Amino acid sequence: MMSSLFTFLLVVQALVAATMIGVILMQKSEGGGLGVGGSPAGLLSARGAADFLTRATTILASLFVGLSIVLAALASVGGAGGSAIDTSLSKTAQTSGAAPASALTGPAQQAPAQNAPAQTAPAGDDPLAAAAAAAAAPAPAEAPAKK
């Protein structure tokens, strides 16, 4: 029930916004943007205040703000009821005591080098700690190539 009301009000708000854009674009410019040029009496005259487009803009803007507040209230009430959080990427508990380095490195990087010292992955909550330790370790010396 709440979802259909939210969707209905969202469609009404989109229609109000599109209508308000059309009404604003149809209004005649009063001699330049931001009040530059033109007579200052034209904006506050009785004819200017009673203009249909001015009143329509005021009504549509008020309706838009009111619908925005109602939609925000409906969204906060509807979101608190159920948990729609995606937990597919949540951290899973390790069943063994081994560090999760196999998930971070490829098969070619898992085999230790012949002359490289053994490295241990730091234990902790940071899954990138093993990669950072491997990057900070000195590179193994390579044997000279034979010609």
Coordinates of C-alpha atoms in Angstrom, one line a residue:
M1 CA 0.0 0.0 0.0
M2 CA 2.8 2.4 1.0
S3 CA 4.8 1.7 -2.1
S4 CA 1.9 2.4 -4.5
L5 CA 1.2 5.8 -2.7
F6 CA 4.9 6.7 -2.9
T7 CA 5.0 5.8 -6.6
F8 CA 1.9 7.8 -7.3
L9 CA 3.2 10.9 -5.5
L10 CA 6.5 10.6 -7.3
V11 CA 4.8 10.6 -10.7
V12 CA 2.7 13.6 -9.6
Q13 CA 5.8 15.4 -8.5
A14 CA 7.5 14.7 -11.9
L15 CA 4.5 16.1 -13.7
V16 CA 4.4 19.2 -11.4
A17 CA 8.2 19.8 -12.1
A18 CA 7.7 19.5 -15.9
T19 CA 4.8 21.9 -15.8
M20 CA 6.7 24.3 -13.6
I21 CA 9.6 24.3 -16.1
G22 CA 7.3 25.0 -19.0
V23 CA 5.5 27.8 -17.2
I24 CA 8.9 29.4 -16.2
L25 CA 10.2 29.2 -19.7
M26 CA 7.0 30.8 -21.2
Q27 CA 7.3 33.9 -19.0
K28 CA 8.5 37.1 -20.7
S29 CA 11.8 38.4 -19.7
E30 CA 11.6 41.7 -17.9
G31 CA 14.6 43.3 -19.6
G32 CA 17.4 41.0 -18.6
G33 CA 18.4 38.3 -16.2
L34 CA 18.7 38.9 -12.5
G35 CA 17.0 42.2 -12.5
V36 CA 19.5 43.9 -14.8
G37 CA 17.9 46.6 -16.9
G38 CA 14.2 47.3 -17.3
S39 CA 12.1 49.4 -15.0
P40 CA 11.9 48.4 -11.3
A41 CA 8.2 49.3 -11.2
G42 CA 7.3 46.6 -13.7
L43 CA 8.0 43.8 -11.4
L44 CA 6.0 45.1 -8.4
S45 CA 3.1 46.6 -10.4
A46 CA -0.5 45.4 -9.9
R47 CA -0.4 44.0 -13.5
G48 CA 2.8 42.1 -12.8
A49 CA 1.5 40.6 -9.5
A50 CA -1.8 39.5 -11.1
D51 CA -0.2 37.9 -14.0
F52 CA -1.4 34.3 -14.6
L53 CA 2.1 32.9 -15.2
T54 CA 3.4 34.4 -12.0
R55 CA 0.6 33.0 -10.0
A56 CA 0.9 29.6 -11.7
T57 CA 4.7 29.5 -10.9
T58 CA 4.0 30.3 -7.3
I59 CA 1.4 27.6 -6.9
L60 CA 3.5 25.0 -8.8
A61 CA 6.6 25.8 -6.7
S62 CA 4.6 25.5 -3.4
L63 CA 3.1 22.2 -4.6
F64 CA 6.5 20.9 -5.6
V65 CA 8.0 21.8 -2.1
G66 CA 5.0 20.3 -0.3
L67 CA 5.3 17.0 -2.3
S68 CA 9.0 16.9 -1.7
I69 CA 8.4 17.0 2.1
V70 CA 5.7 14.4 1.9
L71 CA 7.8 12.1 -0.2
A72 CA 10.7 12.5 2.2
A73 CA 8.5 11.6 5.1
L74 CA 7.1 8.5 3.3
A75 CA 10.6 7.4 2.4
S76 CA 11.9 7.6 6.0
V77 CA 8.9 5.8 7.4
G78 CA 9.0 3.1 4.7
G79 CA 12.7 2.6 5.0
A80 CA 12.7 2.0 8.7
G81 CA 10.4 -1.0 8.6
G82 CA 12.4 -3.5 6.7
S83 CA 16.0 -4.1 6.1
A84 CA 16.7 -3.9 2.3
I85 CA 20.5 -3.7 2.7
D86 CA 22.5 -5.9 0.3
T87 CA 24.7 -8.2 2.4
S88 CA 26.1 -10.2 -0.5
L89 CA 29.6 -8.6 -0.1
S90 CA 29.7 -8.8 3.7
K91 CA 32.7 -10.3 5.4
T92 CA 32.5 -14.0 6.1
A93 CA 34.1 -15.6 9.2
Q94 CA 37.2 -17.5 8.6
T95 CA 36.9 -21.2 9.7
S96 CA 40.7 -21.8 9.6
G97 CA 43.5 -19.8 11.1
A98 CA 45.1 -19.2 7.7
A99 CA 45.3 -15.6 6.4
P100 CA 43.2 -14.8 3.4
A101 CA 46.2 -14.1 1.1
S102 CA 45.0 -16.7 -1.5
A103 CA 42.0 -14.5 -2.3
L104 CA 44.2 -11.5 -2.9
T105 CA 46.9 -13.0 -5.0
G106 CA 46.9 -15.0 -8.1
P107 CA 48.3 -18.6 -8.5
A108 CA 51.5 -17.3 -10.0
Q109 CA 52.2 -15.1 -7.0
Q110 CA 51.4 -17.7 -4.3
A111 CA 54.5 -19.8 -4.9
P112 CA 57.5 -18.4 -3.0
A113 CA 60.5 -17.4 -4.9
Q114 CA 63.6 -19.6 -4.6
N115 CA 65.9 -17.1 -2.9
A116 CA 63.2 -15.0 -1.3
P117 CA 62.8 -15.0 2.5
A118 CA 59.5 -16.5 3.8
Q119 CA 56.9 -13.8 4.4
T120 CA 54.0 -14.1 6.8
A121 CA 50.8 -12.2 6.3
P122 CA 49.9 -9.9 9.1
A123 CA 46.8 -11.1 11.0
G124 CA 44.0 -8.6 11.5
D125 CA 40.8 -7.2 10.1
D126 CA 42.4 -5.5 7.1
P127 CA 42.0 -7.8 4.0
L128 CA 44.7 -5.7 2.1
A129 CA 47.3 -6.1 4.8
A130 CA 48.9 -9.1 3.0
A131 CA 49.1 -7.2 -0.3
A132 CA 50.7 -4.2 1.4
A133 CA 53.2 -6.4 3.2
A134 CA 54.2 -8.1 -0.1
A135 CA 54.6 -4.7 -1.8
A136 CA 56.8 -3.3 1.0
A137 CA 59.1 -6.4 1.0
P138 CA 62.4 -6.1 -0.9
A139 CA 62.4 -7.7 -4.3
P140 CA 64.4 -10.9 -4.6
A141 CA 67.7 -10.7 -6.4
E142 CA 67.6 -12.2 -9.8
A143 CA 70.4 -14.5 -11.2
P144 CA 72.4 -13.0 -14.1
A145 CA 71.3 -14.2 -17.5
K146 CA 73.7 -16.6 -19.3
K147 CA 74.8 -15.7 -22.8

